[in-house]
XYZ file of C-alpha atoms in Angstrom:
653
model
C -66.225 -7.632 -53.934
C -62.488 -7.029 -53.456
C -60.188 -7.876 -56.287
C -57.988 -10.942 -56.113
C -54.438 -10.216 -54.967
C -52.102 -9.890 -57.933
C -49.451 -12.642 -58.048
C -45.813 -11.817 -58.586
C -44.161 -11.570 -61.967
C -42.364 -14.915 -61.758
C -43.687 -17.901 -63.717
C -42.061 -21.344 -63.651
C -41.551 -22.752 -67.129
C -40.592 -26.443 -67.289
C -37.585 -27.258 -69.439
C -37.080 -30.323 -71.659
C -35.622 -32.421 -68.828
C -38.700 -32.059 -66.598
C -41.059 -32.574 -69.539
C -39.237 -35.749 -70.560
C -38.181 -37.288 -67.258
C -40.614 -36.202 -64.532
C -42.444 -39.199 -63.103
C -45.852 -37.660 -63.803
C -44.867 -37.135 -67.459
C -43.792 -40.758 -67.781
C -47.045 -41.879 -66.156
C -49.075 -39.843 -68.667
C -47.130 -41.199 -71.648
C -47.620 -44.771 -70.436
C -51.351 -44.232 -70.765
C -51.212 -42.344 -74.041
C -52.117 -39.005 -72.446
C -50.661 -35.743 -73.726
C -50.044 -33.156 -71.038
C -50.987 -32.526 -67.424
C -54.377 -30.928 -68.142
C -55.507 -33.948 -70.114
C -54.254 -36.158 -67.305
C -56.169 -34.106 -64.732
C -59.315 -34.471 -66.804
C -58.898 -38.225 -67.274
C -58.071 -38.765 -63.591
C -61.414 -37.338 -62.437
C -63.543 -38.513 -65.364
C -62.759 -42.036 -64.127
C -61.283 -41.996 -60.618
C -61.252 -45.791 -60.447
C -59.035 -45.960 -63.537
C -56.637 -43.379 -62.092
C -56.138 -44.835 -58.616
C -55.827 -48.366 -59.972
C -53.204 -47.081 -62.445
C -51.303 -45.431 -59.562
C -51.041 -48.735 -57.690
C -49.664 -50.420 -60.807
C -47.319 -47.587 -61.799
C -45.727 -47.317 -58.351
C -45.647 -51.071 -57.760
C -47.480 -50.797 -54.435
C -47.562 -54.271 -52.931
C -50.750 -55.924 -51.692
C -50.765 -59.315 -49.946
C -54.087 -60.032 -51.643
C -55.267 -58.123 -54.690
C -58.474 -56.114 -54.530
C -61.389 -57.110 -56.777
C -62.979 -53.647 -56.960
C -61.292 -50.255 -56.879
C -64.197 -48.265 -55.416
C -67.620 -49.024 -53.955
C -69.878 -45.996 -53.328
C -73.084 -47.943 -52.769
C -73.387 -46.335 -49.307
C -72.898 -42.820 -50.664
C -69.944 -40.508 -51.342
C -69.437 -39.901 -47.628
C -68.843 -43.635 -46.984
C -66.692 -44.996 -49.832
C -64.858 -48.303 -49.747
C -61.565 -48.345 -51.647
C -59.610 -51.348 -52.943
C -62.354 -53.736 -51.908
C -61.150 -57.185 -50.882
C -57.500 -56.167 -50.839
C -55.089 -56.948 -48.001
C -51.796 -55.190 -47.306
C -49.740 -53.480 -44.614
C -48.036 -50.084 -44.858
C -44.904 -51.463 -43.175
C -44.613 -54.051 -45.915
C -45.512 -51.852 -48.880
C -43.328 -48.899 -47.874
C -40.421 -50.623 -46.098
C -40.075 -54.413 -46.307
C -40.395 -54.242 -50.089
C -37.100 -52.337 -50.319
C -35.345 -54.148 -47.459
C -35.899 -57.515 -49.146
C -34.471 -56.396 -52.491
C -30.666 -56.837 -52.776
C -30.572 -53.814 -55.098
C -32.067 -51.448 -52.527
C -31.557 -52.925 -49.046
C -28.312 -51.021 -48.477
C -29.614 -47.663 -49.699
C -30.146 -44.950 -47.090
C -33.729 -44.853 -45.787
C -33.533 -42.339 -42.923
C -31.128 -39.563 -42.006
C -31.565 -37.622 -38.772
C -29.760 -34.357 -38.103
C -30.017 -32.748 -34.681
C -29.762 -29.050 -33.957
C -26.180 -29.498 -32.740
C -25.205 -30.887 -36.159
C -24.880 -34.544 -35.160
C -26.159 -37.046 -37.732
C -27.275 -40.667 -37.686
C -28.702 -42.767 -40.493
C -30.270 -46.146 -41.293
C -30.399 -48.169 -44.493
C -33.627 -49.865 -45.552
C -32.299 -53.159 -44.200
C -31.277 -51.619 -40.863
C -34.584 -49.794 -40.528
C -36.551 -52.957 -41.275
C -34.589 -54.944 -38.700
C -35.225 -52.338 -35.996
C -38.903 -52.242 -36.914
C -39.139 -56.023 -36.564
C -37.403 -55.866 -33.157
C -39.711 -53.149 -31.830
C -42.738 -54.971 -33.256
C -41.713 -58.015 -31.246
C -41.249 -55.812 -28.206
C -44.722 -54.288 -28.547
C -46.246 -57.731 -28.884
C -44.366 -58.714 -25.733
C -46.187 -55.883 -23.941
C -49.496 -57.325 -25.096
C -50.070 -54.774 -27.845
C -51.634 -56.115 -31.028
C -54.065 -55.625 -33.847
C -56.502 -52.751 -33.272
C -54.781 -51.425 -30.142
C -53.966 -47.708 -30.177
C -50.314 -46.662 -29.832
C -49.517 -42.967 -29.396
C -46.227 -41.402 -30.546
C -44.988 -38.317 -28.671
C -41.649 -37.917 -30.382
C -39.601 -35.277 -32.168
C -38.481 -35.859 -35.747
C -35.906 -38.528 -34.925
C -35.176 -41.968 -36.353
C -37.043 -43.617 -33.485
C -40.252 -41.926 -34.680
C -39.970 -43.721 -38.024
C -39.144 -47.061 -36.371
C -42.049 -46.757 -33.930
C -44.437 -45.744 -36.714
C -43.690 -48.800 -38.835
C -43.440 -51.150 -35.853
C -46.947 -50.303 -34.679
C -48.312 -50.492 -38.226
C -46.597 -53.855 -38.759
C -48.584 -55.524 -35.967
C -51.859 -53.877 -37.004
C -51.984 -51.350 -34.173
C -53.652 -47.961 -34.672
C -51.183 -45.084 -34.635
C -51.928 -41.834 -32.819
C -49.172 -39.310 -33.689
C -49.086 -36.380 -31.248
C -47.672 -32.904 -31.798
C -44.359 -32.754 -29.924
C -45.269 -29.416 -28.325
C -48.586 -30.496 -26.805
C -49.259 -29.735 -23.146
C -50.533 -32.505 -20.814
C -54.204 -31.566 -21.164
C -54.108 -31.728 -24.961
C -52.293 -35.072 -24.827
C -54.743 -36.513 -22.306
C -57.786 -35.586 -24.394
C -56.378 -37.455 -27.378
C -55.253 -40.467 -25.354
C -58.746 -40.724 -23.911
C -60.565 -40.279 -27.221
C -58.475 -42.982 -28.923
C -58.328 -45.240 -25.826
C -54.573 -45.500 -26.248
C -52.938 -48.549 -24.628
C -49.264 -47.658 -25.134
C -47.304 -44.436 -25.584
C -43.818 -44.112 -27.082
C -42.178 -40.915 -25.838
C -38.762 -39.257 -25.983
C -37.271 -38.246 -22.662
C -36.426 -34.856 -24.199
C -35.671 -32.944 -27.374
C -33.717 -29.804 -28.226
C -35.180 -26.480 -29.279
C -33.056 -23.356 -29.780
C -30.108 -24.948 -27.956
C -32.281 -25.735 -24.920
C -33.164 -29.194 -23.678
C -36.940 -29.494 -23.680
C -38.290 -32.276 -21.476
C -41.075 -34.347 -23.047
C -41.532 -37.152 -20.537
C -43.097 -35.031 -17.729
C -45.992 -34.009 -19.996
C -46.707 -37.648 -20.845
C -46.548 -38.708 -17.208
C -49.081 -36.045 -16.269
C -51.342 -36.936 -19.196
C -51.142 -40.668 -18.511
C -52.268 -39.958 -14.956
C -55.550 -38.777 -16.482
C -55.767 -41.621 -19.026
C -56.780 -44.968 -17.514
C -56.578 -46.791 -20.851
C -52.769 -46.378 -21.019
C -50.978 -49.491 -19.779
C -47.439 -48.929 -21.078
C -45.088 -45.970 -21.485
C -42.038 -46.710 -23.643
C -39.256 -44.153 -23.173
C -36.558 -43.247 -25.681
C -34.089 -42.299 -22.965
C -34.140 -43.109 -19.267
C -37.430 -44.606 -18.054
C -38.890 -44.231 -14.580
C -40.574 -46.768 -12.368
C -43.155 -48.794 -14.242
C -41.973 -47.512 -17.620
C -40.249 -49.491 -20.385
C -36.948 -48.531 -22.000
C -36.890 -48.266 -25.790
C -33.642 -50.228 -25.716
C -35.515 -53.141 -24.121
C -37.698 -53.377 -27.211
C -34.668 -53.122 -29.502
C -33.058 -56.055 -27.690
C -35.812 -58.434 -28.760
C -35.218 -60.960 -31.523
C -36.631 -59.482 -34.737
C -39.962 -60.847 -35.882
C -39.758 -63.108 -38.893
C -42.359 -63.490 -41.559
C -44.608 -60.873 -43.127
C -46.389 -57.990 -41.461
C -49.942 -58.424 -40.171
C -52.295 -58.617 -43.190
C -54.751 -55.718 -42.926
C -57.898 -55.127 -44.922
C -57.551 -52.135 -47.234
C -60.059 -50.223 -45.100
C -58.519 -51.101 -41.709
C -57.429 -48.085 -39.687
C -53.757 -47.144 -39.897
C -53.753 -43.911 -37.907
C -55.848 -41.263 -36.209
C -54.673 -37.793 -37.192
C -55.983 -35.313 -34.652
C -56.611 -31.701 -35.536
C -55.783 -29.312 -32.700
C -58.478 -26.720 -33.470
C -59.185 -23.610 -31.449
C -62.309 -24.732 -29.634
C -64.128 -27.937 -28.840
C -63.056 -31.552 -28.688
C -60.154 -32.506 -31.009
C -61.182 -34.299 -34.195
C -59.543 -37.642 -34.944
C -59.424 -38.118 -38.720
C -59.421 -41.839 -39.574
C -56.884 -42.951 -42.220
C -56.584 -46.458 -43.621
C -53.661 -48.640 -44.686
C -54.515 -48.656 -48.393
C -55.926 -45.139 -48.730
C -53.089 -43.355 -46.947
C -50.430 -45.412 -48.718
C -51.752 -44.884 -52.240
C -52.488 -41.172 -51.854
C -49.197 -40.210 -50.175
C -47.154 -42.350 -52.551
C -48.761 -40.606 -55.515
C -48.135 -37.139 -54.041
C -44.433 -37.749 -53.487
C -43.986 -39.428 -56.872
C -45.974 -37.108 -59.130
C -46.197 -33.723 -57.372
C -42.688 -33.708 -55.884
C -41.058 -35.926 -58.529
C -39.293 -38.183 -56.040
C -38.333 -41.768 -56.791
C -35.709 -44.347 -55.787
C -32.499 -42.538 -54.953
C -34.270 -39.262 -54.169
C -33.822 -37.409 -50.871
C -36.954 -35.884 -49.307
C -36.763 -33.315 -46.496
C -39.643 -31.376 -44.940
C -39.357 -29.402 -41.715
C -42.431 -30.716 -39.900
C -43.688 -32.639 -36.858
C -45.159 -36.098 -36.291
C -48.337 -34.472 -34.999
C -49.089 -32.759 -38.309
C -50.234 -34.809 -41.290
C -47.004 -33.895 -43.112
C -45.060 -36.041 -40.627
C -46.738 -39.370 -41.498
C -47.078 -38.279 -45.149
C -43.333 -37.681 -45.358
C -42.558 -41.107 -43.911
C -44.975 -43.236 -45.916
C -44.837 -41.247 -49.159
C -41.045 -41.111 -49.248
C -40.443 -44.760 -48.448
C -43.239 -46.012 -50.707
C -41.131 -44.510 -53.504
C -37.842 -46.002 -52.294
C -36.324 -42.619 -51.406
C -34.373 -41.394 -48.379
C -36.075 -39.289 -45.700
C -34.118 -36.503 -43.978
C -35.411 -35.572 -40.515
C -34.408 -32.368 -38.756
C -34.791 -32.050 -34.993
C -34.698 -28.474 -33.756
C -35.312 -24.929 -34.940
C -34.567 -24.205 -38.628
C -32.995 -20.827 -37.759
C -30.349 -22.206 -35.370
C -27.475 -21.409 -35.245
C -28.427 -18.831 -37.895
C -30.765 -18.192 -40.816
C -28.657 -20.296 -43.192
C -29.459 -23.596 -41.458
C -31.970 -24.688 -44.099
C -29.463 -24.236 -46.922
C -26.745 -26.089 -44.988
C -29.166 -28.958 -44.385
C -29.997 -29.224 -48.087
C -26.339 -29.006 -49.095
C -25.044 -31.508 -46.550
C -27.546 -34.259 -47.348
C -27.905 -33.576 -51.091
C -31.635 -33.042 -50.674
C -33.626 -33.361 -53.906
C -37.048 -32.267 -52.532
C -36.958 -29.517 -49.920
C -40.153 -28.579 -48.061
C -40.497 -25.045 -46.669
C -43.176 -22.691 -45.362
C -43.850 -19.107 -46.470
C -43.241 -17.869 -42.922
C -39.847 -19.574 -42.799
C -38.852 -18.043 -46.144
C -39.998 -14.592 -45.040
C -37.678 -14.958 -42.057
C -34.744 -16.282 -44.102
C -35.079 -13.437 -46.619
C -33.610 -11.044 -44.062
C -30.106 -12.498 -44.548
C -27.642 -10.910 -46.942
C -28.332 -12.215 -50.450
C -24.575 -12.501 -51.054
C -24.464 -15.352 -48.521
C -26.627 -17.532 -50.750
C -23.690 -18.103 -53.099
C -21.849 -19.919 -50.322
C -24.150 -22.955 -50.551
C -24.285 -25.716 -53.133
C -28.008 -26.229 -53.708
C -27.584 -27.997 -57.039
C -29.112 -31.228 -55.710
C -32.503 -29.569 -55.097
C -34.871 -30.657 -57.874
C -38.221 -29.526 -56.422
C -39.403 -27.282 -53.600
C -42.496 -28.054 -51.550
C -44.700 -25.656 -49.630
C -47.863 -25.982 -47.564
C -49.762 -24.561 -44.626
C -50.493 -20.949 -45.606
C -50.717 -18.570 -48.577
C -47.593 -17.037 -50.075
C -46.843 -13.364 -50.569
C -45.463 -12.698 -54.080
C -42.283 -11.000 -52.881
C -41.126 -14.009 -50.826
C -42.232 -16.554 -53.421
C -40.416 -14.765 -56.235
C -37.294 -14.301 -54.095
C -37.121 -18.038 -53.387
C -37.805 -19.054 -56.979
C -35.702 -16.427 -58.745
C -32.993 -15.180 -56.390
C -32.207 -18.390 -54.536
C -32.788 -20.993 -57.247
C -32.427 -18.919 -60.408
C -35.698 -20.104 -61.906
C -34.440 -23.678 -62.335
C -36.614 -25.349 -59.658
C -40.437 -25.471 -59.430
C -42.240 -24.597 -56.206
C -44.918 -27.213 -55.584
C -47.391 -25.200 -53.515
C -49.394 -28.021 -51.991
C -52.735 -27.636 -50.189
C -54.907 -30.218 -48.487
C -55.342 -31.049 -44.848
C -55.415 -33.542 -42.017
C -58.715 -35.009 -43.164
C -57.583 -35.148 -46.814
C -54.506 -37.269 -46.105
C -52.624 -35.256 -48.719
C -53.502 -32.529 -51.194
C -56.590 -31.178 -52.929
C -54.586 -28.715 -55.004
C -51.037 -28.826 -56.330
C -49.110 -27.810 -59.426
C -46.904 -30.311 -61.215
C -43.324 -29.694 -62.351
C -44.308 -30.243 -65.995
C -46.641 -27.235 -66.257
C -46.193 -23.430 -66.086
C -46.729 -22.274 -62.489
C -47.599 -18.650 -61.768
C -46.169 -16.982 -58.675
C -47.988 -18.111 -55.487
C -50.274 -20.426 -57.479
C -51.535 -23.817 -56.375
C -51.615 -24.811 -60.030
C -54.835 -26.782 -60.181
C -56.549 -29.870 -58.817
C -54.323 -32.697 -57.676
C -54.647 -35.803 -59.813
C -57.697 -37.860 -58.947
C -59.221 -34.972 -56.967
C -62.493 -33.672 -58.433
C -62.356 -30.266 -56.741
C -64.236 -27.093 -57.602
C -64.971 -23.583 -56.316
C -68.643 -22.793 -55.707
C -70.786 -19.947 -54.408
C -73.266 -20.114 -51.545
C -75.786 -21.857 -53.813
C -73.264 -24.563 -54.708
C -72.811 -23.258 -58.254
C -69.313 -23.145 -59.840
C -67.705 -19.682 -59.907
C -64.617 -18.320 -61.654
C -62.728 -15.114 -60.989
C -64.261 -14.646 -57.568
C -63.789 -16.136 -54.138
C -65.894 -19.181 -53.300
C -65.905 -22.352 -51.228
C -63.476 -25.147 -52.078
C -65.365 -28.432 -52.500
C -64.713 -31.935 -53.801
C -67.303 -33.737 -55.915
C -66.004 -37.327 -55.653
C -64.294 -39.370 -52.922
C -60.570 -40.168 -52.932
C -58.590 -42.978 -51.256
C -57.165 -41.005 -48.296
C -60.412 -39.210 -47.484
C -60.952 -39.688 -43.771
C -63.376 -42.519 -43.089
C -64.893 -40.286 -40.459
C -64.139 -38.519 -37.223
C -63.226 -41.125 -34.652
C -66.377 -42.130 -32.766
C -68.306 -39.049 -33.871
C -70.191 -39.691 -37.103
C -72.560 -36.742 -36.683
C -69.650 -34.345 -36.356
C -68.116 -35.791 -39.515
C -71.315 -35.338 -41.506
C -71.898 -31.856 -40.111
C -68.331 -30.661 -40.742
C -67.903 -31.827 -44.330
C -71.203 -32.870 -45.901
C -73.986 -30.658 -44.505
C -73.395 -27.391 -46.417
C -73.645 -28.724 -49.972
C -75.449 -32.088 -50.229
C -73.235 -34.623 -51.961
C -70.186 -32.327 -51.951
C -67.290 -32.341 -49.495
C -66.891 -28.786 -48.118
C -63.344 -28.327 -46.934
C -63.638 -24.967 -45.168
C -61.229 -23.073 -47.439
C -61.984 -20.130 -49.669
C -60.375 -20.285 -53.090
C -60.429 -18.530 -56.456
C -59.710 -19.668 -60.024
C -58.381 -16.804 -62.119
C -58.840 -16.103 -65.822
C -55.757 -18.189 -66.655
C -57.074 -21.211 -64.776
C -54.587 -20.826 -61.907
C -55.886 -21.681 -58.422
C -55.223 -19.610 -55.285
C -56.350 -20.049 -51.681
C -57.759 -17.065 -49.798
C -57.697 -18.487 -46.294
C -60.064 -20.509 -44.170
C -63.691 -19.717 -44.840
C -64.308 -19.221 -41.134
C -61.489 -16.616 -41.150
C -62.994 -14.659 -44.021
C -64.328 -11.248 -43.046
C -67.585 -9.666 -44.135
C -66.932 -5.950 -44.420
C -69.938 -3.829 -45.397
C -71.540 -6.840 -47.056
C -68.444 -7.793 -49.028
C -66.294 -10.854 -48.264
C -62.606 -10.267 -47.742
C -59.980 -12.931 -47.063
C -57.264 -12.024 -44.516
C -54.625 -13.257 -46.967
C -55.557 -10.515 -49.428
C -54.893 -7.744 -46.918
C -51.812 -9.486 -45.565
C -50.332 -9.688 -49.060
C -50.575 -5.890 -49.365
C -49.021 -5.323 -45.940
C -46.129 -7.727 -46.499
C -45.240 -5.973 -49.743
C -44.167 -2.916 -47.692
C -40.376 -2.925 -47.190
C -40.757 -2.485 -43.437
C -43.050 -5.498 -42.903
C -41.804 -9.052 -42.382
C -45.167 -10.677 -41.682
C -48.714 -9.733 -40.774
C -51.947 -11.112 -39.330
C -55.330 -9.659 -40.248
C -58.609 -10.405 -38.467
C -62.182 -9.166 -38.597
C -63.804 -7.718 -35.479
C -67.445 -6.688 -34.856
C -68.301 -3.208 -36.103
C -71.725 -1.526 -35.697
C -71.559 0.146 -39.128
C -69.696 -2.305 -41.373
C -70.629 -5.566 -39.679
C -66.930 -6.300 -39.410
C -63.911 -4.028 -39.370
C -60.363 -4.973 -40.347
C -57.677 -5.064 -37.653
C -54.053 -5.761 -38.598
C -50.888 -6.612 -36.674
C -47.479 -6.463 -38.338
C -43.926 -7.494 -37.481
C -41.021 -5.338 -38.748
C -38.207 -6.843 -40.744
C -34.999 -7.647 -38.910
C -32.526 -4.782 -39.116
C -35.220 -2.146 -39.415
C -37.041 -2.907 -36.196
C -35.787 0.079 -34.186
C -36.081 2.549 -37.041
C -39.629 1.494 -37.788
C -40.551 1.386 -34.115
C -39.669 5.072 -33.963
C -42.139 5.821 -36.741
C -44.673 3.001 -36.319
C -47.588 5.405 -36.587
C -46.282 6.805 -39.872
C -45.743 3.323 -41.301
C -49.234 2.391 -40.162
C -50.702 5.228 -42.198
C -48.708 4.115 -45.237
C -50.016 0.579 -44.821
C -53.596 1.747 -44.383
C -53.348 3.849 -47.524
C -51.901 0.954 -49.551
C -54.711 -1.391 -48.565
C -57.288 1.237 -49.488
C -55.668 1.845 -52.852
C -55.254 -1.826 -53.775
C -58.387 -3.396 -52.264
C -60.749 -0.461 -51.727
C -61.180 2.125 -48.989
C -63.808 0.110 -47.040
C -61.142 -2.543 -46.448
C -58.459 -0.238 -45.038
C -57.648 -1.456 -41.495
C -59.281 0.604 -38.786
C -56.571 -0.592 -36.372
C -52.920 -1.229 -37.209
C -50.399 -2.246 -34.569
C -46.708 -3.116 -34.772
C -45.806 -6.155 -32.641
C -42.519 -8.030 -32.153
C -44.028 -11.445 -32.995
C -47.217 -13.217 -33.994
C -48.514 -16.441 -32.458
C -47.790 -19.472 -34.655
C -48.053 -23.210 -34.651
C -44.874 -25.301 -34.700
C -45.390 -25.683 -38.448
C -45.255 -21.861 -38.758
C -48.935 -21.173 -39.423
C -50.126 -17.860 -38.006
C -52.963 -18.528 -35.547
C -55.422 -15.885 -36.749
C -58.348 -17.030 -34.639
C -56.188 -16.859 -31.533
C -55.043 -13.376 -32.598
C -58.660 -12.298 -32.952
C -59.609 -13.716 -29.565
C -56.677 -11.979 -27.859
C -57.481 -8.681 -29.567
C -61.092 -8.875 -28.369
C -60.174 -10.061 -24.880
C -61.796 -13.446 -25.443
C -60.669 -16.977 -24.628
C -58.314 -18.075 -27.458
C -59.251 -21.729 -26.939
C -56.852 -24.637 -27.384
C -53.284 -23.309 -27.600
C -51.621 -26.708 -27.292
C -50.326 -26.425 -30.852
C -48.799 -22.969 -30.344
C -45.053 -22.496 -30.672
C -45.088 -19.126 -28.856
C -48.333 -18.595 -26.907
C -46.724 -15.627 -25.132
C -47.217 -13.647 -28.334
C -50.919 -13.392 -27.503
C -50.064 -11.249 -24.490
C -48.297 -8.864 -26.861
C -51.461 -8.670 -28.991
C -53.547 -7.856 -25.918
C -51.162 -5.101 -24.888
C -51.117 -3.698 -28.424
C -54.867 -3.039 -28.272
C -54.809 -1.838 -24.675
C -56.087 -4.981 -22.974
C -54.430 -6.042 -19.747
C -55.756 -9.601 -19.612
């Protein structure tokens, strides 16, 4: 089989301050545990001990204490967590801080728009607005168990609406802000949504992007929707957001919810078939996300958390709940992170004194094209950790960010999980050495492994990522589709959760992802992950990013096709010799991975299709290259890029 891609030379080494003061280090010492590996081992040897200890360590507030941490009497696929407990996310993550004189006036939310304007709310101000909007929703007849959809950009109103719906026991349905009407309607129908909160518009690349028309069209196909609440100017039959804010704030505590009551439905967009609504609960989502932000990202009271994301991706709700459960401030950015120029991310971090900055490999590959001398213009001293998720890194970009930008003083927490996980499966911690591009190891409390087709553990070779025990934020199913839930996650390896990712554990015990298992190619009987080929291509000085797919081949079973985007500043020069560069790239892949894996087709393109969260849509690339239907493109940031792929392979459709 092909060799595992070699990581870069950089290795994070924690200094005395991280080893002494990181929240995960303090947690370990409290329980008499020496080091992160021992803590990992203890956290999965007794998952009930670990998750109970998390609740105590982070002071997560329950209205009524649970009498049992975990009940698996119905099997691993149907666990009950924090049995008998009652709580509400809006209380545990927000009201707790708003009621405390020591924290009520601390900043809770900061919103920066693309034009540079900023607004902010303290914990007390946020809680008051939440109580007003909760009263307004009740006035519309919305209550416990009713579904409320959010079609909003990353603005303060998204946070208010999220907590307001949770406070009254409604079920949240966050929607990706770029969805088209058809994609919205399918989710509204599946969840039987009764109310939608929508922004009249947002801004993207200095253009006003209307959001309300898409909701109006979708609602026309969704008979369950009774109310449309508009942040902006409502139309006939719609309710103004300001009308809700004018209500007297609710007094008293939030609606007591059982630990297993549904908090939100997180829909995956997918490429084909009906969207999957992952079911997340009040207790499970709270405890898991709070632990991620506290221990992986080392954020606590007074910290400032910023992740460029969207409410429709799991990182949106995770950022809100995880940040506020730890008493930290959340920075929201509305717009494109490369406007007005490629330094926007650094300005954002500098201006708001961000302590945890979330990025994507694609964004960093883009930013790397700026003059390195410009980096010295920005004061990034507040940044204490970097977060990353969504796709594999290439060593050159990872090492540039870690070494050139941050001088080796900040760890990159490369974080991997998913919508159905409610957080991470794999993540390094700032108190351990972290090899370039590595995911470190299993997240605390996550009993994950890499297995072969027979379900046997493997090391040093690519296998399936699985989890052997349940965890609190594990989806309680796919909304109204139990058979699909069992088929998707539990049917391949009985008793093991199969996540659909290929991973490898190297000789040093470092974990690396090798792409989705349904993306992995089978070339002449040997499995090859697209990320392995892409890493070789991106290492070429002419290549900014690449997408690799497998296509049917009568001799090999599958052949490798690759599409690459030139770096800014070299585009014209490389366009003039694209064929020559292609031969160089083909030769490099053959030399590093083996001749059978050299791409049989290489094409230079100006852009690759991506989601709003900057993931390259490989399956859509493959479909376009083969002239097939790419499926659901509602999550695509630039669907026009598929036309470029078709033209590159000589297809006119």
